[in-house]
Coordinates of C-alpha atoms in Angstrom, one line a residue:
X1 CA 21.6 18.1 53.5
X2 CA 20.1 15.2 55.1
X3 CA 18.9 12.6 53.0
X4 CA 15.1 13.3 53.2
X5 CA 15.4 17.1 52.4
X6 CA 17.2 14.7 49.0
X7 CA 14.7 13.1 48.0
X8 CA 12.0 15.5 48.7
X9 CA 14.0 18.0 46.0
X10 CA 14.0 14.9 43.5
X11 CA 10.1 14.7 44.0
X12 CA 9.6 18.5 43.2
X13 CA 11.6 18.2 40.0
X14 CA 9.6 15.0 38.6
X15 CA 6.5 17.1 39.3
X16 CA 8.1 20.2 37.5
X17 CA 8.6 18.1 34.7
X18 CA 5.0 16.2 34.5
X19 CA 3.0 16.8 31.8
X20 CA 1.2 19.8 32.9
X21 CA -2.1 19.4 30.7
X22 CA -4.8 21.3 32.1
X23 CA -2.6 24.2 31.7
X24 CA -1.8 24.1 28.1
X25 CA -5.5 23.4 27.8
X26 CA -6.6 26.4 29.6
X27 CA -4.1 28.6 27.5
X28 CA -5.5 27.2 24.1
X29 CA -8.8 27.7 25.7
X30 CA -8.1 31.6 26.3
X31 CA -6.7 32.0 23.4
X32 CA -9.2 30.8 20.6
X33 CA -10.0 34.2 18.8
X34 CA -6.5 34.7 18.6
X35 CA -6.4 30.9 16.4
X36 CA -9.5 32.0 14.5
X37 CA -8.1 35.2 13.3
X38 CA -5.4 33.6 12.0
X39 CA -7.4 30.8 10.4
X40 CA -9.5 33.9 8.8
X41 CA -5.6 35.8 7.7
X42 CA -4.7 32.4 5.9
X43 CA -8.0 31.7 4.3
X44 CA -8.2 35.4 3.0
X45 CA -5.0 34.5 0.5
X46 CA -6.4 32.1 -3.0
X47 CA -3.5 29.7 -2.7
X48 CA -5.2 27.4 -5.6
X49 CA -2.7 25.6 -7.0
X50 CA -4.2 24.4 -10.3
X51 CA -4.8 28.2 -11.1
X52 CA -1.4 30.2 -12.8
X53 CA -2.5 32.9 -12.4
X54 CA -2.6 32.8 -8.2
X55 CA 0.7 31.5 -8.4
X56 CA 1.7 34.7 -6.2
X57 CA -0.7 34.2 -3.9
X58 CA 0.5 30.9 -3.5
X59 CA 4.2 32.4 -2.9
X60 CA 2.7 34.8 -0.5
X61 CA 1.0 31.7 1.5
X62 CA 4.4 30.2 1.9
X63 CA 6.3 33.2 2.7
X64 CA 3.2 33.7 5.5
X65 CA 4.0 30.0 6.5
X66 CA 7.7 30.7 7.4
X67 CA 7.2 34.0 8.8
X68 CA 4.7 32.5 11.6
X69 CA 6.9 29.6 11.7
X70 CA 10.4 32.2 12.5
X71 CA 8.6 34.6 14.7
X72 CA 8.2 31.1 17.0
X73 CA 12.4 30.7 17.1
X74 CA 12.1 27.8 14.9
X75 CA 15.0 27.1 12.1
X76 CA 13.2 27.7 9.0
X77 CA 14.0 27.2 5.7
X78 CA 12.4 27.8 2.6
X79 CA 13.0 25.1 0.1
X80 CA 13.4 25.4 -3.9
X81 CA 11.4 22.6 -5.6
X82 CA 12.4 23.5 -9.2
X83 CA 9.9 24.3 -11.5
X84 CA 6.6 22.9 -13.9
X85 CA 6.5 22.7 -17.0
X86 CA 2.9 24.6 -18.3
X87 CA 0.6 23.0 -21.2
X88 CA 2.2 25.7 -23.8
X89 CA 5.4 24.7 -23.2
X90 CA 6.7 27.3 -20.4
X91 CA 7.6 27.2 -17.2
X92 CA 6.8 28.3 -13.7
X93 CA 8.5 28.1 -10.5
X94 CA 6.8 25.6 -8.1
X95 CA 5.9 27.3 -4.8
X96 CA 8.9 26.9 -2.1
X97 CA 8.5 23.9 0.3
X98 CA 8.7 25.1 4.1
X99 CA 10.9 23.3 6.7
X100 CA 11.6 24.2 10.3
X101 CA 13.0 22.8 13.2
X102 CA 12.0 22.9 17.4
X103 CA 14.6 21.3 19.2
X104 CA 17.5 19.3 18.2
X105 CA 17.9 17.3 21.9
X106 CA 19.3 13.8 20.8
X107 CA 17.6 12.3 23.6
X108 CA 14.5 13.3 22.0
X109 CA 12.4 11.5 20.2
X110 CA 11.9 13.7 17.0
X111 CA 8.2 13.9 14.8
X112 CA 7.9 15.5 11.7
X113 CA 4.7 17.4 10.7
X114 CA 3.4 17.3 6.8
X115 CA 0.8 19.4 5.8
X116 CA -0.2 21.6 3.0
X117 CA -1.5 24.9 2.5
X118 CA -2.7 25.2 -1.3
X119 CA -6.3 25.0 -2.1
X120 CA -8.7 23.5 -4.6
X121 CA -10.7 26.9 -6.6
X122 CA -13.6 28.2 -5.0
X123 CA -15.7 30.6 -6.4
X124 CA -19.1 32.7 -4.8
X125 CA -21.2 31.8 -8.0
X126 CA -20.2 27.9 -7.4
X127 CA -23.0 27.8 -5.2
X128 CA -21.3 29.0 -2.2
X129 CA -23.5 30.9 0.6
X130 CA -20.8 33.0 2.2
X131 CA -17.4 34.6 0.1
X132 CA -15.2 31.6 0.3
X133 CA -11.8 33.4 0.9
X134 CA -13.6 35.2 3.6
X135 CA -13.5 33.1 6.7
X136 CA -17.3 33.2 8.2
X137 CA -18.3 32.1 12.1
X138 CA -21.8 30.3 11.4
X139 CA -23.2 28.8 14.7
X140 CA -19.5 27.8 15.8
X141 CA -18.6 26.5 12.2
X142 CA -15.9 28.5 10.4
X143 CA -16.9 28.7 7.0
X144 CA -13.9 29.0 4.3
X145 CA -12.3 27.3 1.7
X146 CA -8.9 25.6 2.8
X147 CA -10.5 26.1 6.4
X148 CA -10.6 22.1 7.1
X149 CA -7.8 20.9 4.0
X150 CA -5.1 21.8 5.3
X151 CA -4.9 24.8 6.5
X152 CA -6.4 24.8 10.2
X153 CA -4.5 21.5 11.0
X154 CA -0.8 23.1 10.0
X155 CA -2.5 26.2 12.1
X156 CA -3.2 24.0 15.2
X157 CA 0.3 22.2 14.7
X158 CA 2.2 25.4 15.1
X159 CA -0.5 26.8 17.4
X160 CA 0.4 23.6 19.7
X161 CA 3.7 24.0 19.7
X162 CA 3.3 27.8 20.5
X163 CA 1.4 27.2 23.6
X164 CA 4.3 25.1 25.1
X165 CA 6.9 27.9 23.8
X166 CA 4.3 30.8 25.8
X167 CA 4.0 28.8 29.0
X168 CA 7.8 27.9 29.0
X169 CA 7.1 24.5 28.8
X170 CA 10.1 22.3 27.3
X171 CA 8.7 20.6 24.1
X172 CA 8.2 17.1 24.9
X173 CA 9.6 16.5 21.6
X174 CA 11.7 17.6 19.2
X175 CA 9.4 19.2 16.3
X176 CA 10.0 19.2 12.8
X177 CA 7.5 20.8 10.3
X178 CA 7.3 19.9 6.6
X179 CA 4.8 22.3 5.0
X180 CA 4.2 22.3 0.8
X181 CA 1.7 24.5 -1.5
X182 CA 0.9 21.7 -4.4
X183 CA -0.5 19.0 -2.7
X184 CA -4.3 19.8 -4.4
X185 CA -2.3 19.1 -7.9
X186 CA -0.5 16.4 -6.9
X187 CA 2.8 17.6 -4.8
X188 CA 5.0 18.4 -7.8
X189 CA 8.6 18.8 -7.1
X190 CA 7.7 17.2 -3.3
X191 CA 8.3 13.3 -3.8
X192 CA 12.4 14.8 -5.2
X193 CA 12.6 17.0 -2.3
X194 CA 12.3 13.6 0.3
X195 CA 14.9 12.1 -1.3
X196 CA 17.1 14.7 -1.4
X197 CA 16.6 15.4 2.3
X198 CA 16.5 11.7 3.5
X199 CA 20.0 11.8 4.8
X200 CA 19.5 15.4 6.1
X201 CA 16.4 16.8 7.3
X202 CA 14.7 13.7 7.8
X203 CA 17.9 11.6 9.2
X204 CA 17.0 11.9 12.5
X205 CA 13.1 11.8 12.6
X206 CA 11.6 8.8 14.2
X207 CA 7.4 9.4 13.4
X208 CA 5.9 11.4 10.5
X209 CA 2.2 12.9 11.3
X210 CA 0.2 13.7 8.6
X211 CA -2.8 15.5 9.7
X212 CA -4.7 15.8 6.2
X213 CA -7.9 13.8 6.2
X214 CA -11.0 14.0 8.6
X215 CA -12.9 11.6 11.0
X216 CA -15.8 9.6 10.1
X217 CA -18.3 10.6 12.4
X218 CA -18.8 12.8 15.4
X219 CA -16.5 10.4 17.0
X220 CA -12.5 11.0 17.3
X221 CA -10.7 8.9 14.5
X222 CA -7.5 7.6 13.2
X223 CA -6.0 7.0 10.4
X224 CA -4.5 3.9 9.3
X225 CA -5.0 3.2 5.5
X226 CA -5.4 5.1 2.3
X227 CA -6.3 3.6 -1.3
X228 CA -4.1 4.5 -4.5
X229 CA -4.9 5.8 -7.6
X230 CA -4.6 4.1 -11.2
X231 CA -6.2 6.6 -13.7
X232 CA -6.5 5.6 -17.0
X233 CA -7.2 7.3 -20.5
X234 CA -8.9 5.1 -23.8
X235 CA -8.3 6.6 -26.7
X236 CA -11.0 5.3 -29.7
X237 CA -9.8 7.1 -32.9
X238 CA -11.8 6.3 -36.2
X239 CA -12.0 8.9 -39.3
X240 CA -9.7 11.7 -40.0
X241 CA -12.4 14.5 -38.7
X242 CA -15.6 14.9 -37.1
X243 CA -18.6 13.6 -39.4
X244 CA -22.0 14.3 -39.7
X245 CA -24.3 11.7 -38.6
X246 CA -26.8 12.9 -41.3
X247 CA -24.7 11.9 -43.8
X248 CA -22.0 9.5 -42.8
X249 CA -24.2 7.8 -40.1
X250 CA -24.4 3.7 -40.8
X251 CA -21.3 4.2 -43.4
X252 CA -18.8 4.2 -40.5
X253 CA -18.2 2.4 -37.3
X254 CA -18.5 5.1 -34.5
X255 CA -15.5 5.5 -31.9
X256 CA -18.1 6.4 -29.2
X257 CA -20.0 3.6 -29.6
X258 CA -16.8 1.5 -29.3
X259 CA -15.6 3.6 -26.4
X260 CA -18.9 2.7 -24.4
X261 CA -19.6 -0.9 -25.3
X262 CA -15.8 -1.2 -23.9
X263 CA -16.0 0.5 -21.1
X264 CA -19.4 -1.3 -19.8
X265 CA -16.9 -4.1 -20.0
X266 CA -15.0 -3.0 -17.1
X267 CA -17.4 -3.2 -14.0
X268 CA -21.0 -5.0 -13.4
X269 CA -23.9 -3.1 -12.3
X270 CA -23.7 -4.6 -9.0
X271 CA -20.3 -3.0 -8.6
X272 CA -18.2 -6.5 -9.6
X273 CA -15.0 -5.5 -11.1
X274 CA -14.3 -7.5 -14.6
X275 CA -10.9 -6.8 -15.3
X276 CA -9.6 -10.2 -14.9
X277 CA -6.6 -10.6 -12.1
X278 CA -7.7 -7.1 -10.0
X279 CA -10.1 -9.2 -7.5
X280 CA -8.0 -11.4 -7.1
X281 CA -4.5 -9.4 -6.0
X282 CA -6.5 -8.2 -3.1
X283 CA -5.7 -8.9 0.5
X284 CA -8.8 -11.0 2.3
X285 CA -10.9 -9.3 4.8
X286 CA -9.6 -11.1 8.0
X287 CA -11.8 -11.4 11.0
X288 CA -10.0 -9.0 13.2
X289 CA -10.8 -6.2 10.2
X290 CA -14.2 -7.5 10.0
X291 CA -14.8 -6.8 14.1
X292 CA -13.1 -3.4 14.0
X293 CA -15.4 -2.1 11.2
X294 CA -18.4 -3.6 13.1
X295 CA -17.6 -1.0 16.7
X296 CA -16.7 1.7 14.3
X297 CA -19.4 4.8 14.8
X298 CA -21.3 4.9 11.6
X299 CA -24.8 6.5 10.5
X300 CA -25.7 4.7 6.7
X301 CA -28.8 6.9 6.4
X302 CA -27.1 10.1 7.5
X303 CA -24.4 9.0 4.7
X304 CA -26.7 8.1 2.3
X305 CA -28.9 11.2 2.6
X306 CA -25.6 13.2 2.8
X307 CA -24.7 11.8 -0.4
X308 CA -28.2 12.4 -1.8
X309 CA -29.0 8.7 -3.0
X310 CA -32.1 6.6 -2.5
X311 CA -29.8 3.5 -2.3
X312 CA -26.3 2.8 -1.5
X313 CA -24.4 -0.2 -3.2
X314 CA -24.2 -2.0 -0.1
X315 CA -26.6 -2.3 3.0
X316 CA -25.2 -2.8 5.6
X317 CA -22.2 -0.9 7.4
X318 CA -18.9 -3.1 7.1
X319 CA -19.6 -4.3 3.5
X320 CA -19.8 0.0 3.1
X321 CA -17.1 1.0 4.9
X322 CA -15.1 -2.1 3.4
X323 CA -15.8 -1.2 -0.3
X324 CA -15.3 2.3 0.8
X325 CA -11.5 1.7 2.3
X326 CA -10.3 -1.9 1.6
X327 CA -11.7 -3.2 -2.1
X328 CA -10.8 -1.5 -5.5
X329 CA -13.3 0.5 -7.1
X330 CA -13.9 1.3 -10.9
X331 CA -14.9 5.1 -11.5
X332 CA -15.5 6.2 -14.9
X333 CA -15.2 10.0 -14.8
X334 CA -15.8 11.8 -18.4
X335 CA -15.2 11.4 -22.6
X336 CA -12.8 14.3 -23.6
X337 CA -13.6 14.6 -27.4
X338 CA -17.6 14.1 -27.5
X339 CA -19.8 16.4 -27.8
X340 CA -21.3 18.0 -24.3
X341 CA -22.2 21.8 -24.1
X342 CA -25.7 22.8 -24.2
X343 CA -28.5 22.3 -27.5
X344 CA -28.6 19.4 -30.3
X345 CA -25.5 18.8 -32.5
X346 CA -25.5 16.1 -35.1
X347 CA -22.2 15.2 -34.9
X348 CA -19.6 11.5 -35.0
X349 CA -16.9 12.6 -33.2
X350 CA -13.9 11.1 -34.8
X351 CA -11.6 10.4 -31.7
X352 CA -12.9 10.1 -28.3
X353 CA -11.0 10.0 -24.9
X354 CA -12.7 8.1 -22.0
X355 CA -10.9 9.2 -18.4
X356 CA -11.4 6.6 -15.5
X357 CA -9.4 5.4 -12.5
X358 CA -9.3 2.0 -10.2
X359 CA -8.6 2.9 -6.8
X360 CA -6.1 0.9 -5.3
X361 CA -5.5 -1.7 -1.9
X362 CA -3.3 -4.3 -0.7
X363 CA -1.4 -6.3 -2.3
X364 CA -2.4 -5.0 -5.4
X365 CA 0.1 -3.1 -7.5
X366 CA -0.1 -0.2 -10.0
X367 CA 2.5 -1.6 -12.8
X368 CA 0.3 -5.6 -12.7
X369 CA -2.6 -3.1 -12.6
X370 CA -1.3 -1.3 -16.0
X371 CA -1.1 -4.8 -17.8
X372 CA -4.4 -6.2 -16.8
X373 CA -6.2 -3.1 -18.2
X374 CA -4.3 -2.8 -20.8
X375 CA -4.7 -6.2 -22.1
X376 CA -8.2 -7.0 -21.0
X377 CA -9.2 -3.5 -23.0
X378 CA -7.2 -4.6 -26.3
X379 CA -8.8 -8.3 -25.8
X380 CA -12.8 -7.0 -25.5
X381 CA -11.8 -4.2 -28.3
X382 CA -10.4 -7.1 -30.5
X383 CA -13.9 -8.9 -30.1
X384 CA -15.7 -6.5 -32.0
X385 CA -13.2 -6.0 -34.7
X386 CA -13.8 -2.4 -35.2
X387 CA -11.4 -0.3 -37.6
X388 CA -11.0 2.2 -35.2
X389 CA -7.4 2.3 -32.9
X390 CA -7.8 2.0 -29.6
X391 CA -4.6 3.6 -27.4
X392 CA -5.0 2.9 -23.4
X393 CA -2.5 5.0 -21.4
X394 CA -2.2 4.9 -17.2
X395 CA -1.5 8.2 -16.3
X396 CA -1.1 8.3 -12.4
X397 CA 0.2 4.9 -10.5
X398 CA -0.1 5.9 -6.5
X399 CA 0.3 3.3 -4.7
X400 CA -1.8 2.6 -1.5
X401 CA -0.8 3.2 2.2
X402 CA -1.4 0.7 5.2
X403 CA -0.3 1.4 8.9
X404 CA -0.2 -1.3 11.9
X405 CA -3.0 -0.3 14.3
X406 CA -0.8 -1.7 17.1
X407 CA 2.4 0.2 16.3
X408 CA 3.4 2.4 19.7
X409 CA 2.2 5.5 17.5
X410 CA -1.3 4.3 17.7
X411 CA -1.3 3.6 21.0
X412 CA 0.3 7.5 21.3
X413 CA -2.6 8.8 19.7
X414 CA -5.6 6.6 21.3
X415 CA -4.0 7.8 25.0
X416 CA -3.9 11.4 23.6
X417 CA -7.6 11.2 22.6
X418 CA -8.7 9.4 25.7
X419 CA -7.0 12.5 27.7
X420 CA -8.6 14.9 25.4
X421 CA -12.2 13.4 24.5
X422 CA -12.8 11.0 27.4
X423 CA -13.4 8.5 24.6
X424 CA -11.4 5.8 22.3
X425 CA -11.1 7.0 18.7
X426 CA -12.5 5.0 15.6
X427 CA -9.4 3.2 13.7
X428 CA -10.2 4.2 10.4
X429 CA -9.3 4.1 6.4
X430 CA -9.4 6.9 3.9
X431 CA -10.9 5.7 0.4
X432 CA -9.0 8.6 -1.1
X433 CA -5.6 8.7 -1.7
X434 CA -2.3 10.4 -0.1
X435 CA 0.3 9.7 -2.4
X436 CA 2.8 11.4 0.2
X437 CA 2.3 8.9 3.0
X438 CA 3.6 6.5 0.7
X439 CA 6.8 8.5 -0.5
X440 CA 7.5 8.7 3.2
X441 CA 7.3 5.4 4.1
X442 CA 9.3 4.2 1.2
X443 CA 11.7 7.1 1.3
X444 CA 12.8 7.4 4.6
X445 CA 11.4 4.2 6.2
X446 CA 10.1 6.3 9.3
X447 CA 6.8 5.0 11.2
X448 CA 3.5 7.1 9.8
X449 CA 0.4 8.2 11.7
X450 CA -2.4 10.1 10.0
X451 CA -4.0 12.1 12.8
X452 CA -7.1 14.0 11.8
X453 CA -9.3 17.1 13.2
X454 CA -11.3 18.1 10.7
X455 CA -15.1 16.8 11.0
X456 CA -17.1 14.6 8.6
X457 CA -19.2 17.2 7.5
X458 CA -16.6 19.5 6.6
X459 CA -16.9 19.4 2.7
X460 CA -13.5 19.5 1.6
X461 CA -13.1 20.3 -2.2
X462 CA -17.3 21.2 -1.8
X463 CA -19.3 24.3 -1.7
X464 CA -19.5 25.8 1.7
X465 CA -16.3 24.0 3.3
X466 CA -15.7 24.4 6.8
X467 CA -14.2 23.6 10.7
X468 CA -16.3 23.8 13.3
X469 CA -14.4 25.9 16.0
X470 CA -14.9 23.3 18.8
X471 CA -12.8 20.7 16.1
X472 CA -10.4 23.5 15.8
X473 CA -9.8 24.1 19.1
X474 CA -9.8 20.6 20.5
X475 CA -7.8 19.5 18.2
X476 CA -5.1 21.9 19.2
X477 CA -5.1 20.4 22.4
X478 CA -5.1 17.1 20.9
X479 CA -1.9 17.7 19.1
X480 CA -0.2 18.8 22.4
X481 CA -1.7 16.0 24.2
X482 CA -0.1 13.5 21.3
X483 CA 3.5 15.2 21.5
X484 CA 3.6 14.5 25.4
X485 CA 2.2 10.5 24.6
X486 CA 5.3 10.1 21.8
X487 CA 7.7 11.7 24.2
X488 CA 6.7 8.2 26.1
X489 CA 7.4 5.9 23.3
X490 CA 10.3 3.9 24.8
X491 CA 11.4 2.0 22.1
X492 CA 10.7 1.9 18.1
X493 CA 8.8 -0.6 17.3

C-alpha cells in the first residue's frame, strides 16, 4: 500500500469519527412523539414527596427510572438511602436513589447527570385548567405537573444518550446518571449518599451537570450561581393558654404584638436589610458583573406583570436581576400559633411562631448568619422589656453556590448552544437555592455546570406547570451537542 492510499484511509476514519450532528438531530427530530409519550407515562405517576401517602408512587417512579435506564445497557443500581423519621414518631423508607453508568473508557472524560423525579402536590381544584397528572399538548406546550422540574430534563438526558446508542454512535463521553425522588423536600438521605460514594461512583467523574432550573427569557441560559437558604423560626411565648381579649386585653403584654414590632425590625420598607453584619459579609458587585447583567435578555414589564405587581422594588434591570441573584433578601413567610381561618375570633394567642428566611450569597456564611440574627433579635426584644420569652431557632443553613463563567465547562456549553440555537446563551444566577450543587462541590471537589431547558414561563411549583415541546426537544439536542463539546475539553481547568 502506497503511501497516499495511507493517508487517504487515516482521512476516512477522522471523518467516521467527527461529530456527526445533523444526524443525531434529525433522529431526535423523528422521534418527538416517542419523547412526549414518555414525558406523558412519567407525569401520569404522583411522585410528591412531601405526601406519605404516595410514597409508592414515588417507589414506582424510581423503579420506572432504572427500568428505562437498563433497557438502554447501562449499569444501574438502585441505591438505599435509609429511612425518615415521620412527625408521630415512625418511620418510612426514603425512595431508592438511581445510579447508572455508560462507558467506563479511561480516556474519557466522564460527566455525571443529577436530576430528580419527585414532585411538589398538585391538585385539579388548586386552580389548575387541565388534570395535572395528565400530560396535555396545548398549542405546543405540554401541560403537567413535574413536566418542566425535573422530569423532562432527566427524560432528554437519557433520551440524548439514547439517540447516540440507536445510531451506533460511540458516546463522546462516558455518562454517569445520578437520579433521586426527594429533592422537592429537601434530598433526605442524598447529601450521606455523596459521601459515601465519593471514592466509588464519583472517583472518576471529572464534571457534574445539573439540569434543574430554567432560563430567563426566551433566550438560551446558563447557570452559574444559586443563593442559600437561612430559615429562621421566633418563638414569642407569654401566658400559660390562649386568653380572651375581652377580658385579659390591656392586663397582659401580647406575644403577637412583640412578635411583629420585632420582626418590622429586620428589613426597611425599601428592602434595606437591618440585621447588623449581613450587608456587609457580601461580596461587591464588580464591574465585569455589572456589564454581564446589562447584555443579559430581560423584559421588567413582562416580569412585573407576570408577577402581578404595579411596582417592582427596583427600576431598572441590573439592580433587579442583582437583588434577585447576588444580594440577600429578608422574606417573612407566616405566624404558626395566631389565629387565621375564616370569621372574627377574639382571641391573645399565648405563644406565637413567626417563620422567615434570608437568602444567602457570597461570602456570607450560614453559622455568622445564625449569630447575627440571633443576637440582633434578643438585643431589639430586650428593648422593649416584655415578659414574654423569646426562643429564635435556624432551621435550614444551605449554603450558596458560585461557578467561574470561564471554566472550560462554560465555554462547553456556550459552543453547544451556538451549534444548537445559532445564538450565545445568557450567563445567569438562580435566586433560589440548590443545596445539592453545593454538596457536590464540597464533597467531591468536581467542576459544576447548571444547564437548563425548561422555559421562563414554565411555572414550576405553580398552577398549570409546563414545557413547551420545542424546549423539550431542542434541548435534547442540546444535551448531545454539550456531550460532544466536553469530549473536547483538553485539560481540567
Amino acid at each position: 500500500m502506497g503511501p497516499f492510499a495511507a493517508s487517504y484511509i487515516l482521512l476516512v476514519a477522522s471523518a467516521v469519527r467527527a461529530f456527526q450532528y445533523t444526524e443525531l438531530a434529525q433522529y431526535v427530530d423523528s422521534h418527538q412523539e416517542e419523547y412526549v409519550e414518555a414525558l406523558r407515562d412519567w407525569v401520569a405517576v404522583e411522585s410528591d414527596s412531601s405526601n406519605v401517602l404516595k410514597r409508592s408512587e414515588l417507589n414506582r417512579m424510581m423503579e420506572m427510572v432504572a427500568q428505562k435506564l437498563r433497557q438502554m445497557g447501562g449499569t444501574v443500581e438502585l441505591v438505599d438511602v435509609g429511612e425518615q423519621e415521620l412527625p408521630d414518631g415512625s418511620t418510612l423508607a426514603l425512595p431508592k436513589v438511581a445510579t447508572a453508568q455508560f462507558g467506563s473508557d479511561p480516556n474519557k472524560r466522564t460527566v455525571c447527570v443529577y436530576g430528580h423525579v419527585d414532585v411538589q402536590p398538585a391538585k385539579l381544584e388548586d386552580g389548575w385548567a387541565t388534570e395535572p397528572y395528565n400530560l396535555t399538548d396545548i398549542n405546543g406546550n405540554l401541560y403537567g405537573r413535574g413536566a418542566s422540574d425535573n422530569k423532562a430534563p432527566v427524560l432528554a438526558w437519557i433520551h440524548a444518550v439514547a439517540a447516540y446508542q440507536a445510531l451506533s454512535m460511540e458516546l463522546p463521553v462516558n455518562v454517569k446518571f445520578l437520579i433521586e425522588g426527594m429533592e422537592e423536600t429537601g434530598s433526605n438521605g442524598l447529601d450521606a449518599m455523596i459521601l459515601a460514594q465519593r471514592d466509588t461512583f464519583f472517583s472518576d467523574v471529572d464534571y457534574i451537570i445539573i439540569s434543574d432550573c430554567g432560563w430567563l427569557s426566551r433566550r438560551p441560559a446558563l447557570t452559574y450561581g444559586t443563593r442559600g437558604n437561612c430559615y429562621f423560626y421566633a418563638e414569642v411565648e407569654g401566658p400559660k393558654q390562649d386568653l380572651h381579649s375581652g377580658v385579659y386585653g390591656g392586663a397582659v403584654i401580647e406575644p403577637m404584638i412583640d412578635l411583629i414590632g420585632i420582626l418590622d425590625t429586620l428589613i426597611s420598607p425599601s428592602g434595606k436589610i437591618l440585621i447588623p453584619g449581613i450587608r456587609e459579609a457580601v461580596a461587591p458587585l464588580s464591574d465585569e458583573e455589572w456589564k454581564m447583567y446589562q447584555d443579559i435578555q430581560f423584559d421588567m414589564d413582562n416580569y412585573r406583570n407576570k408577577v402581578g405587581v404595579s411596582q417592582l422594588m427596583y427600576n431598572n434591570k441590573v439592580d433587579l436581576l442583582a437583588h434577585l441573584w447576588r444580594y440577600p433578601t429578608v422574606s417573612i413567610h407566616g405566624i404558626e400559633g395566631a389565629f387565621s381561618d375564616p370569621g372574627t375570633k377574639t382571641v391573645i394567642p399565648a405563644k406565637v411562631t413567626a417563620k422567615f428566611s434570608i437568602r444567602q450569597v457570597p461570602n456570607m456564611d450560614p453559622a455568622a448568619v445564625k449569630k447575627q440574627v440571633t443576637d440582633y433579635l434578643h438585643s431589639v426584644f430586650a428593648k422593649r422589656k416584655s415578659p414574654n420569652k423569646l426562643k429564635v431557632t435556624m432551621v435550614i443553613g444551605a449554603k450558596p453556590w458560585l461557578a467561574d463563567t470561564q471554566h472550560a465547562l462554560y465555554e462547553a456549553g456556550k459552543a453547544a448552544v451556538k451549534r444548537v440555537f445559532q445564538m450565545d446563551p445568557d450567563l445567569i444566577r438562580e435566586g433560589g437555592t440548590i443545596p445539592v450543587a453545593r454538596t457536590f462541590q464540597d464533597v467531591t471537589g468536581k467542576s459544576i455546570i447548571m444547564m437548563p431547558i425548561g422555559g421562563f414561563d414554565d411555572g414550576l411549583h405553580s398552577q398549570n406547570e409546563k414545557i413547551s415541546r420545542y424546549n423539550y426537544i431542542e434541548g435534547t439536542k442540546l444535551f448531545i451537542a454539550y456531550l460532544n463539546e466536553v469530549s473536547q475539553i483538553t485539560i481540567q481547568v
